[in-house]
XYZ file of C-alpha atoms in Angstrom:
730
model
C -81.199 -17.249 33.794
C -77.726 -15.664 35.066
C -74.678 -17.414 33.455
C -71.742 -17.776 35.805
C -68.659 -15.644 34.271
C -66.546 -18.964 34.462
C -68.956 -20.530 32.049
C -68.929 -17.070 29.542
C -65.224 -17.218 30.096
C -64.821 -20.892 29.416
C -67.658 -20.599 25.941
C -65.813 -17.558 24.698
C -62.834 -18.941 25.242
C -63.472 -22.356 23.444
C -65.159 -20.291 20.340
C -62.338 -18.141 20.244
C -59.356 -20.518 20.581
C -61.122 -22.625 17.952
C -61.646 -20.041 15.795
C -58.152 -18.908 15.807
C -56.856 -22.251 15.024
C -58.611 -23.311 12.473
C -57.355 -19.824 11.035
C -53.898 -19.958 12.073
C -53.570 -23.833 10.769
C -54.426 -22.621 6.962
C -52.602 -19.514 7.332
C -49.718 -20.821 8.765
C -49.943 -23.582 5.835
C -50.158 -20.912 3.203
C -47.243 -19.255 4.520
C -45.035 -22.390 5.081
C -45.599 -22.468 1.367
C -45.362 -19.262 0.286
C -42.142 -18.702 2.268
C -40.484 -22.365 1.368
C -41.356 -20.619 -2.329
C -39.846 -17.751 -1.736
C -36.447 -19.249 0.102
C -35.991 -21.037 -2.839
C -36.330 -17.491 -5.204
C -33.643 -16.119 -2.935
C -31.845 -18.887 -3.075
C -31.942 -18.755 -6.792
C -30.869 -15.179 -7.012
C -28.114 -15.988 -4.518
C -27.279 -18.588 -6.800
C -27.185 -16.032 -10.022
C -24.902 -13.786 -8.069
C -22.831 -16.812 -6.903
C -22.686 -17.657 -10.089
C -20.829 -14.751 -11.593
C -19.210 -14.089 -8.888
C -17.435 -17.895 -9.624
C -17.224 -17.445 -13.327
C -15.522 -13.727 -12.699
C -13.150 -15.268 -9.988
C -12.003 -18.051 -12.256
C -11.152 -15.696 -14.811
C -9.928 -13.224 -12.103
C -7.810 -16.036 -10.309
C -6.086 -17.226 -14.005
C -5.285 -13.468 -14.484
C -3.348 -13.203 -11.180
C -1.819 -15.937 -12.178
C -0.371 -14.279 -15.232
C 0.736 -11.343 -13.065
C 2.704 -13.011 -10.541
C 4.799 -15.009 -13.241
C 4.821 -11.941 -15.303
C 6.826 -10.147 -12.375
C 8.776 -12.995 -11.651
C 12.539 -11.880 -11.173
C 13.566 -15.116 -12.979
C 11.578 -14.370 -16.069
C 12.664 -10.836 -15.893
C 16.525 -11.379 -15.680
C 16.789 -14.240 -17.869
C 14.805 -12.608 -20.398
C 16.829 -9.574 -20.114
C 20.325 -11.210 -20.246
C 19.033 -13.529 -23.076
C 19.493 -16.667 -21.016
C 16.983 -18.645 -22.887
C 18.142 -21.920 -22.004
C 17.175 -20.764 -18.494
C 14.316 -19.021 -19.536
C 12.305 -21.758 -20.904
C 13.467 -24.767 -18.076
C 11.789 -22.213 -15.836
C 8.878 -21.753 -17.968
C 8.744 -25.491 -17.654
C 8.622 -25.310 -14.152
C 6.302 -22.986 -13.932
C 3.593 -24.757 -16.460
C 4.093 -28.267 -14.511
C 3.290 -26.206 -11.481
C 0.169 -23.964 -12.447
C -2.078 -26.515 -13.637
C -3.067 -24.840 -16.684
C -3.194 -26.368 -20.362
C -0.400 -24.441 -22.037
C 1.755 -21.164 -20.659
C 3.887 -19.201 -23.224
C 6.328 -15.971 -22.946
C 6.888 -14.155 -26.397
C 9.580 -11.636 -26.188
C 9.493 -8.714 -28.429
C 11.626 -10.140 -30.658
C 9.477 -12.810 -31.457
C 10.838 -15.315 -30.098
C 8.400 -17.851 -28.260
C 8.909 -20.189 -25.186
C 6.055 -22.477 -24.346
C 5.305 -25.187 -21.672
C 3.924 -27.764 -23.836
C 7.057 -26.663 -26.687
C 10.166 -28.537 -26.427
C 12.113 -25.827 -28.139
C 11.435 -22.345 -28.695
C 9.910 -21.300 -31.747
C 10.860 -17.725 -33.774
C 7.862 -15.777 -35.120
C 7.321 -12.543 -36.333
C 8.747 -9.592 -33.850
C 6.070 -7.792 -31.687
C 4.790 -4.542 -32.617
C 5.889 -2.275 -29.621
C 3.749 1.015 -30.806
C 0.340 -1.109 -30.420
C -1.003 0.081 -27.232
C -2.956 -3.108 -26.732
C 0.409 -5.049 -25.819
C 0.719 -2.523 -22.590
C -2.926 -3.957 -21.342
C -3.441 -7.198 -18.806
C -6.395 -8.990 -20.563
C -8.684 -11.804 -20.500
C -9.922 -13.505 -23.814
C -12.147 -16.779 -24.190
C -11.875 -18.857 -26.784
C -13.608 -22.045 -28.152
C -13.041 -24.407 -30.865
C -13.891 -28.340 -31.435
C -16.684 -27.925 -28.763
C -13.519 -26.483 -26.278
C -13.484 -23.564 -24.388
C -10.157 -21.827 -22.910
C -9.664 -18.811 -21.180
C -6.582 -17.364 -21.852
C -4.744 -14.326 -19.704
C -2.125 -11.881 -21.583
C 0.347 -9.815 -19.467
C 2.921 -7.579 -20.645
C 6.041 -8.175 -19.256
C 8.398 -4.993 -17.946
C 11.209 -4.815 -16.094
C 12.100 -1.067 -14.817
C 10.359 0.522 -17.475
C 10.876 -1.119 -20.196
C 8.608 -3.866 -22.507
C 10.347 -7.490 -22.611
C 7.473 -9.477 -24.284
C 4.261 -10.842 -23.527
C 2.891 -13.579 -21.116
C 0.074 -15.968 -21.866
C -1.591 -18.737 -20.169
C -4.381 -21.244 -20.959
C -6.976 -22.817 -19.410
C -9.787 -25.158 -20.771
C -12.809 -24.970 -18.641
C -14.026 -28.804 -18.618
C -16.394 -30.847 -16.278
C -13.737 -30.817 -13.494
C -13.494 -26.962 -13.264
C -17.811 -27.003 -13.461
C -17.591 -29.511 -10.932
C -15.666 -27.543 -8.517
C -18.101 -24.715 -9.180
C -21.022 -26.659 -8.190
C -19.490 -27.859 -4.987
C -19.006 -24.386 -3.567
C -22.745 -23.004 -4.836
C -24.656 -26.278 -4.256
C -25.992 -26.443 -7.431
C -25.510 -28.278 -10.855
C -23.875 -26.018 -13.532
C -23.837 -26.857 -17.581
C -21.884 -24.141 -19.570
C -22.840 -24.218 -23.171
C -21.486 -21.884 -26.060
C -23.689 -20.649 -28.550
C -25.869 -23.680 -27.848
C -22.927 -26.470 -27.426
C -22.489 -28.104 -24.321
C -18.668 -27.957 -23.298
C -18.758 -28.572 -20.039
C -21.057 -29.647 -16.831
C -21.264 -31.648 -13.418
C -24.521 -32.939 -14.439
C -24.592 -36.913 -14.495
C -24.470 -38.496 -18.228
C -28.195 -39.149 -18.225
C -28.965 -35.735 -16.753
C -26.828 -34.218 -19.382
C -28.554 -36.144 -21.897
C -31.870 -34.868 -20.816
C -30.908 -31.163 -21.139
C -29.206 -31.759 -24.702
C -32.564 -33.139 -25.678
C -34.359 -30.107 -24.127
C -31.980 -27.466 -25.726
C -32.252 -29.026 -29.180
C -35.960 -28.672 -28.906
C -36.387 -25.551 -27.787
C -33.357 -23.858 -28.636
C -30.889 -21.220 -26.440
C -32.898 -19.620 -23.483
C -33.140 -15.668 -23.062
C -31.067 -14.322 -20.277
C -32.183 -14.535 -16.598
C -35.045 -17.017 -17.813
C -36.425 -19.692 -15.450
C -37.865 -22.763 -16.052
C -38.423 -25.999 -14.977
C -38.087 -29.454 -17.242
C -37.510 -33.098 -15.222
C -33.852 -34.461 -15.351
C -33.271 -38.252 -14.618
C -37.098 -38.361 -13.435
C -36.511 -35.721 -10.899
C -38.113 -32.242 -11.687
C -35.273 -29.172 -10.998
C -35.959 -25.489 -11.752
C -33.315 -24.593 -14.424
C -32.259 -21.053 -14.081
C -30.119 -19.217 -17.421
C -27.353 -17.067 -16.762
C -25.733 -15.407 -19.573
C -21.850 -15.148 -18.526
C -20.381 -13.103 -21.458
C -19.171 -13.896 -25.207
C -16.122 -15.438 -26.012
C -13.251 -13.717 -28.467
C -15.377 -14.660 -31.992
C -18.782 -12.950 -30.127
C -20.083 -16.491 -29.359
C -22.313 -16.504 -26.264
C -21.694 -17.709 -23.277
C -24.711 -19.194 -21.028
C -24.773 -20.846 -17.813
C -27.210 -23.460 -16.833
C -28.045 -24.006 -12.965
C -30.369 -26.505 -12.160
C -31.349 -27.398 -8.374
C -33.648 -29.760 -7.854
C -37.335 -29.148 -6.471
C -38.575 -32.435 -4.972
C -36.980 -32.028 -1.618
C -38.263 -28.573 -1.473
C -41.969 -29.911 -2.151
C -41.614 -32.401 0.191
C -40.926 -30.256 2.526
C -43.577 -28.210 2.331
C -46.362 -31.285 2.472
C -44.604 -32.608 5.657
C -44.896 -29.201 7.339
C -48.152 -28.660 6.770
C -49.214 -32.274 8.016
C -47.341 -31.393 10.995
C -48.915 -27.881 11.543
C -52.320 -29.471 11.671
C -51.275 -31.288 14.037
C -49.869 -28.723 16.736
C -52.873 -27.028 15.608
C -54.832 -29.700 17.211
C -53.085 -30.014 20.305
C -52.219 -26.836 21.224
C -56.324 -26.132 20.666
C -56.638 -29.437 23.170
C -54.203 -27.811 25.944
C -55.786 -24.292 25.615
C -59.112 -25.510 26.734
C -58.214 -27.801 29.308
C -56.075 -24.613 30.541
C -58.586 -22.310 30.094
C -61.092 -24.198 31.936
C -58.869 -24.296 35.103
C -57.489 -20.743 34.929
C -61.812 -19.503 34.942
C -62.192 -22.051 38.277
C -59.834 -20.036 39.876
C -60.491 -16.357 38.566
C -62.715 -14.326 40.967
C -64.039 -10.976 39.365
C -64.212 -9.288 42.820
C -59.891 -10.184 42.608
C -59.357 -8.504 39.570
C -61.596 -5.488 40.533
C -59.727 -5.285 43.499
C -56.359 -4.668 41.183
C -57.549 -2.834 38.944
C -58.862 -0.214 41.567
C -55.710 -0.301 43.297
C -54.029 0.528 39.859
C -56.055 3.949 39.357
C -55.123 5.129 42.658
C -51.470 4.309 42.220
C -51.764 6.276 39.234
C -53.457 9.118 40.130
C -50.320 9.552 43.001
C -51.775 7.940 46.040
C -48.463 5.989 46.566
C -49.765 4.732 49.962
C -52.403 2.280 48.328
C -51.637 -1.546 49.704
C -53.513 -4.413 48.534
C -54.228 -7.560 50.677
C -52.256 -10.227 49.416
C -53.052 -13.302 51.215
C -54.092 -14.719 47.904
C -52.192 -18.013 47.827
C -52.293 -18.260 43.535
C -50.883 -16.125 40.843
C -53.500 -13.006 41.416
C -52.005 -13.227 45.402
C -48.126 -12.791 44.003
C -49.954 -9.935 41.542
C -51.274 -8.648 44.496
C -47.770 -8.870 46.551
C -45.856 -7.348 43.481
C -48.050 -4.598 43.571
C -47.682 -3.607 46.703
C -43.863 -4.576 46.206
C -44.037 -1.609 43.010
C -45.856 1.165 45.352
C -43.035 0.876 48.034
C -40.154 1.049 45.447
C -42.156 3.884 43.711
C -42.389 5.633 47.124
C -38.285 4.639 47.470
C -37.307 5.911 44.161
C -39.494 9.290 44.309
C -37.074 10.109 46.673
C -34.388 9.026 45.645
C -34.890 10.788 42.027
C -33.074 13.873 42.727
C -30.583 12.790 44.599
C -29.608 10.081 41.401
C -29.868 13.204 38.850
C -27.220 15.002 40.804
C -25.110 12.024 41.073
C -25.594 11.620 37.146
C -24.316 14.931 36.124
C -21.413 14.980 38.622
C -20.246 11.727 37.020
C -20.745 13.751 33.108
C -18.896 16.214 34.238
C -15.876 14.173 35.613
C -15.772 11.817 32.387
C -15.851 15.471 30.251
C -13.131 16.530 31.800
C -10.820 13.597 31.342
C -11.844 13.775 27.996
C -10.762 16.872 27.706
C -7.637 15.891 29.724
C -6.451 13.159 27.556
C -7.328 15.137 24.346
C -4.694 18.102 25.555
C -2.104 15.256 26.143
C -2.741 13.814 22.684
C -2.401 17.262 21.207
C 0.974 18.300 22.825
C 2.420 15.707 21.836
C 5.225 16.310 19.236
C 5.148 12.507 18.202
C 2.243 10.969 15.846
C -0.336 8.720 17.658
C -2.983 7.064 15.445
C -5.766 4.794 16.175
C -7.006 1.953 14.165
C -9.963 -0.065 14.125
C -10.191 -3.577 13.367
C -12.259 -2.795 10.416
C -8.165 -1.117 9.158
C -9.270 2.293 8.976
C -8.014 5.553 11.165
C -10.138 6.207 14.155
C -8.078 9.268 15.522
C -4.960 11.008 15.209
C -3.417 13.594 17.332
C -2.216 17.107 15.447
C 1.456 15.483 15.212
C 0.589 12.736 13.153
C -2.201 15.168 11.131
C 0.841 17.185 10.811
C 3.110 14.567 9.860
C 1.105 12.917 7.046
C 0.238 16.255 5.510
C 2.332 15.897 2.740
C 1.101 12.479 1.664
C -2.824 12.750 2.310
C -5.166 14.475 -0.191
C -7.572 14.889 2.192
C -8.008 17.330 4.975
C -7.681 14.978 7.569
C -6.493 11.582 7.636
C -9.223 10.281 10.005
C -11.185 7.215 8.244
C -8.421 6.864 6.283
C -8.253 2.677 5.011
C -5.193 1.199 5.680
C -4.715 0.255 1.759
C -4.881 4.284 1.311
C -2.190 4.965 4.178
C 0.174 1.917 2.254
C 0.053 3.894 -0.972
C 2.314 6.832 0.067
C 4.785 4.750 1.120
C 7.553 3.022 -0.659
C 7.241 -0.721 -1.681
C 9.824 -1.972 0.933
C 8.248 0.177 4.005
C 4.792 -1.356 3.150
C 6.687 -4.826 3.548
C 7.869 -3.890 6.548
C 5.267 -2.070 8.528
C 3.038 -5.311 7.091
C 5.625 -7.461 8.824
C 5.415 -5.599 11.765
C 1.754 -5.875 12.161
C 1.466 -9.551 11.488
C 4.855 -9.683 14.547
C 2.382 -7.594 16.733
C 0.066 -10.702 16.857
C 2.934 -12.898 18.681
C 3.584 -9.752 21.172
C 2.029 -9.361 24.603
C 2.436 -5.682 24.704
C 3.985 -4.217 21.242
C 6.056 -4.489 18.381
C 9.685 -3.834 18.175
C 10.660 -0.320 16.721
C 10.717 -0.009 12.962
C 11.258 2.421 10.116
C 9.407 3.134 7.537
C 10.060 6.090 4.135
C 7.609 8.115 2.742
C 8.054 9.422 -0.993
C 8.099 12.824 -0.646
C 7.584 13.558 -4.420
C 10.121 14.393 -7.454
C 13.494 16.403 -6.283
C 12.428 16.239 -2.941
C 13.335 12.924 -1.406
C 12.018 11.275 0.973
C 10.610 11.387 4.711
C 11.596 8.747 7.404
C 9.836 7.597 10.384
C 10.625 5.687 13.428
C 7.372 3.419 13.563
C 5.712 1.145 16.800
C 2.922 -0.911 16.856
C 1.051 -1.769 20.229
C -2.909 -2.847 20.716
C -5.444 -0.624 21.445
C -8.112 -2.249 24.357
C -10.768 -1.572 26.424
C -11.386 -1.389 30.297
C -11.570 -5.273 30.247
C -8.513 -5.868 28.457
C -9.911 -7.251 25.108
C -8.808 -6.063 21.959
C -10.804 -3.241 20.416
C -8.119 -2.338 17.624
C -4.262 -0.963 17.279
C -2.389 1.869 17.883
C 0.539 3.298 15.638
C 3.037 6.021 16.605
C 5.572 7.732 14.373
C 8.625 10.480 15.102
C 10.074 11.645 12.227
C 13.873 10.851 12.143
C 14.841 12.236 8.824
C 17.472 14.713 10.317
C 18.729 12.263 12.346
C 19.178 9.600 9.593
C 20.629 12.383 6.821
C 23.217 12.936 9.711
C 24.098 9.811 10.311
C 24.395 9.139 6.713
C 26.700 12.070 6.560
C 28.637 11.614 9.412
C 29.363 7.627 8.096
C 30.711 9.083 4.480
C 32.721 11.426 6.161
C 34.711 9.164 8.378
C 35.215 6.670 5.409
C 36.070 9.849 3.012
C 38.321 10.786 6.151
C 39.682 7.237 6.256
C 40.909 7.159 3.104
C 41.986 10.363 2.631
C 44.506 9.707 5.179
C 45.776 6.993 3.646
C 45.825 8.246 0.151
C 48.219 11.158 1.324
C 50.319 8.730 3.059
C 50.869 6.512 -0.135
C 51.079 9.632 -2.253
C 53.785 11.787 -0.234
C 56.103 8.103 -0.129
C 55.367 7.196 -3.977
C 56.830 11.033 -4.535
C 60.647 11.382 -4.031
C 60.792 8.133 -5.589
C 59.137 9.101 -8.407
C 61.401 12.595 -8.945
C 64.607 10.386 -8.148
C 63.182 8.100 -11.447
C 62.283 10.821 -13.346
C 65.639 12.500 -12.946
C 67.685 9.710 -13.744
C 65.718 8.711 -16.853
C 66.272 12.207 -18.345
C 69.675 11.691 -17.580
C 70.022 8.822 -19.725
C 67.983 10.228 -22.092
C 70.417 13.390 -22.634
C 73.390 10.352 -22.662
C 72.060 8.350 -25.182
C 71.956 9.145 -28.791
C 68.681 10.071 -30.670
C 69.234 7.449 -33.435
C 69.792 4.236 -30.351
C 66.748 2.177 -29.806
C 66.853 2.463 -26.534
C 66.388 6.400 -26.080
C 62.479 4.796 -27.234
C 62.219 2.595 -23.725
C 63.537 5.753 -21.946
C 61.677 7.896 -23.460
C 58.649 5.934 -22.487
C 60.074 5.570 -19.017
C 59.613 9.284 -18.510
C 56.209 9.960 -19.758
C 54.996 7.024 -17.457
C 56.442 8.653 -14.739
C 54.608 11.799 -15.304
C 51.303 10.019 -15.777
C 51.956 8.506 -11.980
C 52.898 11.239 -11.066
C 49.552 12.903 -12.149
C 48.137 10.470 -10.357
C 49.670 11.394 -7.157
C 48.923 15.252 -7.386
C 45.354 14.213 -8.092
C 45.354 12.059 -4.536
C 47.109 14.908 -2.634
C 44.366 17.239 -4.152
C 41.940 14.611 -3.057
C 43.116 14.156 0.290
C 44.285 17.886 1.407
C 42.101 20.462 2.848
C 40.810 22.829 0.238
C 39.997 26.290 -0.058
C 36.698 27.585 -1.409
C 35.157 30.201 -2.075
C 31.159 30.983 -2.234
C 29.638 33.534 -3.940
C 26.473 34.224 -5.752
C 27.228 33.392 -9.685
C 25.170 32.729 -12.721
C 25.172 28.988 -14.173
C 25.764 30.529 -17.504
C 29.074 32.128 -16.499
C 30.191 28.293 -15.334
C 28.701 26.219 -17.829
C 30.224 28.575 -21.100
C 33.717 28.600 -20.796
C 32.990 24.092 -20.145
C 31.443 23.959 -23.140
C 33.830 25.546 -25.236
C 36.617 23.879 -23.782
C 35.099 20.264 -24.488
C 33.685 21.380 -27.954
C 37.038 19.993 -29.875
C 36.387 16.638 -28.031
C 32.438 16.730 -28.815
C 32.956 16.892 -32.140
C 35.700 13.915 -32.593
C 33.538 11.712 -30.581
C 30.429 12.716 -32.630
C 28.631 13.573 -29.670
C 25.557 16.394 -29.788
C 26.445 19.260 -26.611
C 22.873 20.758 -25.482
C 22.009 23.051 -22.528
C 18.242 24.026 -21.347
C 18.732 26.467 -18.419
C 17.224 29.829 -17.143
C 19.912 32.825 -18.605
C 19.079 34.970 -15.044
C 19.581 31.427 -12.899
C 22.078 32.014 -10.034
C 23.589 29.306 -7.580
C 25.523 30.374 -4.470
C 28.590 28.117 -5.136
C 32.607 27.542 -5.923
C 32.977 28.343 -9.614
C 36.223 26.814 -9.818
C 34.721 23.906 -7.908
C 31.379 23.712 -9.643
C 33.704 23.949 -13.248
C 35.095 21.035 -12.429
C 32.149 18.832 -11.593
C 30.443 19.991 -15.079
C 33.585 19.420 -16.937
C 33.998 15.872 -14.985
C 30.540 14.541 -15.867
C 30.387 15.872 -19.103
C 33.913 14.275 -20.121
C 32.868 11.076 -19.051
C 29.211 11.568 -20.838
C 31.242 11.431 -24.016
C 33.571 8.626 -23.145
C 30.650 6.186 -22.340
C 29.356 7.238 -26.338
C 28.976 3.866 -28.883
C 31.525 4.439 -31.889
C 28.149 5.832 -33.914
C 28.087 9.169 -31.498
C 24.925 10.392 -29.090
C 23.651 13.485 -27.511
C 24.543 14.859 -23.835
C 22.068 17.617 -22.136
C 22.628 19.736 -19.237
C 20.212 21.067 -17.236
C 19.281 23.030 -14.021
C 16.480 25.242 -12.913
C 15.131 25.830 -9.322
C 12.655 23.247 -7.405
C 10.306 25.922 -5.784
C 8.520 22.846 -3.797
C 12.055 22.802 -2.109
C 15.137 23.980 -0.747
C 16.967 23.012 -3.962
C 18.462 24.056 -7.175
C 18.544 20.756 -9.450
C 21.298 20.095 -12.191
C 21.186 17.328 -14.370
C 24.197 15.713 -16.556
C 22.394 12.445 -18.785
C 23.382 11.090 -22.109
C 22.587 8.389 -24.452
C 25.538 5.924 -24.056
C 25.683 2.421 -23.424
C 24.130 2.770 -19.886
C 26.256 1.023 -16.721
C 25.336 -1.568 -15.279
C 23.460 -1.965 -11.915
C 26.318 -3.637 -10.093
C 28.890 -1.002 -11.306
C 26.418 1.970 -10.433
C 26.579 1.044 -6.648
C 29.487 1.588 -6.201
C 30.372 4.615 -9.107
C 31.043 7.486 -6.283
C 33.804 5.091 -4.379
C 36.954 6.341 -4.424
C 39.656 4.127 -6.309
C 37.014 2.528 -8.223
C 36.871 2.615 -12.270
C 36.038 0.332 -15.151
C 38.625 2.474 -17.338
C 42.031 0.779 -18.565
C 43.750 3.548 -17.810
C 41.957 5.510 -14.850
C 42.207 6.122 -11.209
C 38.545 5.968 -10.058
C 39.109 9.546 -8.409
C 37.334 11.687 -10.802
C 33.931 11.234 -9.675
C 34.520 10.298 -6.122
C 36.381 14.370 -6.328
C 33.024 15.155 -7.826
C 31.135 14.023 -5.097
C 33.232 15.706 -2.664
C 32.963 19.033 -3.938
C 28.856 18.445 -4.213
C 29.212 17.881 -0.035
C 31.433 20.751 0.479
C 28.715 22.915 -1.071
C 25.951 21.454 1.057
C 24.478 19.284 -1.894
C 23.824 15.750 -2.715
C 24.417 14.221 -6.103
C 22.692 10.228 -7.630
C 23.041 8.027 -10.659
C 20.535 6.586 -12.330
C 21.209 4.357 -15.853
C 19.807 1.951 -17.776
C 21.866 -0.576 -20.219
C 21.228 0.338 -24.101
C 19.332 3.805 -22.432
C 21.904 6.001 -21.374
C 23.312 7.235 -17.617
C 22.006 10.536 -15.881
C 23.918 12.350 -12.889
C 21.751 14.499 -10.671
C 23.111 16.833 -8.254
C 21.012 19.412 -5.662
C 22.521 22.171 -4.700
C 21.246 24.936 -2.030
C 19.539 27.746 -2.892
C 20.128 29.502 0.085
C 23.518 29.333 2.480
C 23.910 30.437 6.399
C 27.269 31.850 5.878
C 27.672 35.305 3.436
C 27.538 35.025 -0.434
C 31.156 36.896 -0.725
C 32.990 35.486 2.259
C 35.427 32.400 1.510
C 35.438 29.502 3.978
C 38.055 27.076 5.043
C 36.769 23.250 4.916
C 38.109 19.837 5.274
C 36.635 17.430 3.577
C 38.383 14.744 4.342
């Protein structure tokens, strides 16, 4: 008996589909169960990681808040200036806004200000030699079933230790509920078996306490199941650390399994329903399909495919069938036609593709040549904040600040480290402003610190978007232009113009005063000659003549400051300049109990006007001696060649009382003085002499720690070392 192909197909499809349906149903049910359990375990792993991250984040947030308060300008200024009422009020304000349990500031003198206390408390002074005071740390303490996070941060201003700031925050049920809301799991925290905070309900917490009482503390990362308030829960035990007294902290994460189990049963039932439906539909479709399938059509298509595979692209099929096989035959014929056409055009496409590749390569080289020829630095940043490309000008400009051989791949955070603090704020502000600008941000200036004794490099920068051919933003372009020399010249021109105006005014005033002074002095001397020595008026006349002489000295000093000076630059050893200066000031230093010391190479040579440089050292050392307290101190003079820069560095530093910041900003201004009988021209003349030598001078001071004046002289001069040149410096 010959069975038709249709019967064979129906029988085989029925057996195959039936077998696959039952196998698939059981496998799918098992897979669903495994996947649900795997998903549950994956969630448990994620919860463990999330709990640790959330717990660490809670501590880090408290530490960051403490650091932010420790850097508060008000706290620093009030502490240093002794404004304790204002300091206490600021502590109370910060405590009210912080939401912590307590906020304390303990000064190094032992005085403690607390947000909970109404008045400060005096404790023993802090031991500043204790290295632990320099560390910012988080401590965990527990008492009376309460758990506290304690953040301690040292407070500094200008490198000087001021005190210790402490934040205390209690871990309560509200904290656990907030963490539970974020992690979508109930959390309970225990200290050595005692429950201190939990997000569970009252009954669930009672069930957990009973379990802990019966079985004790669970081990690290232990997983078990238990019933809470009548529902089955999975419990994960996580060790999150220990308190300062070495008591273990354990976090219990509880997750309901009832919903997951119901999902497995529901998925199993739906799977069986879908399996039966698929079996019925598949059988019907198989029956209909077998009715229309003819083996001759399949064989015809198969034979035509063999011919096409052998390279006979002229083969065609009869496409009069009005069904899927007919469409397949039409598609077969269309494929044969396209293969024939594609074979002819393949070589032409390959040639066109090669031409396009050559054009792209030429364009790439052309753009690279343009960027390489620019003197302006060009950096491109990806959306992830890393440098993608940098032209040679940018690599050269940033070579002094980048430890790597290339800036490519450098992150935005690492790029900011080489800048000064204010420049970082300017660059970040410009990047934010770029988002509001359709094209580019306005030009701005940033400064890079070249290191000790080398100054800064100033660059003009500009941000713009990097866009693709569709106009979409793919990154940011940063252009850099070195304007350091231009800024130096502008500063020198401004200072020269300022000094010129002051010098002209000083010369005019001095000239007008000098003649009346001569007349007053002459008349005073005549009166002194006509007055008997025992006459009481003789003392008043002597005072008049002495004060006229002192005023005449001030006028002479004004004229020397304002008039053009004759300078003679030659190579001279520093010891020849400092030795007579130190001898001249020896008696004055002993009278003020000041110890003078020097530190410089014996063979150190400078190209300077020696007489004017003597005046610089004389003024600076004399001012340092006068700045000493009654018990005396030390004044140190040091000098050296800085071989990493074109400067010779000279420094005069003392251990005096220091200079306030508001005075330090005007210390080189003419006629600015804090002395009762001073003229305010001493340091102005010092700066004028340093400018005459083509150098620069700067002053640094800290109240109670002393003052240092550092000036930089060029190691080489364009003029000959033996030629005296006349310079107008007013």
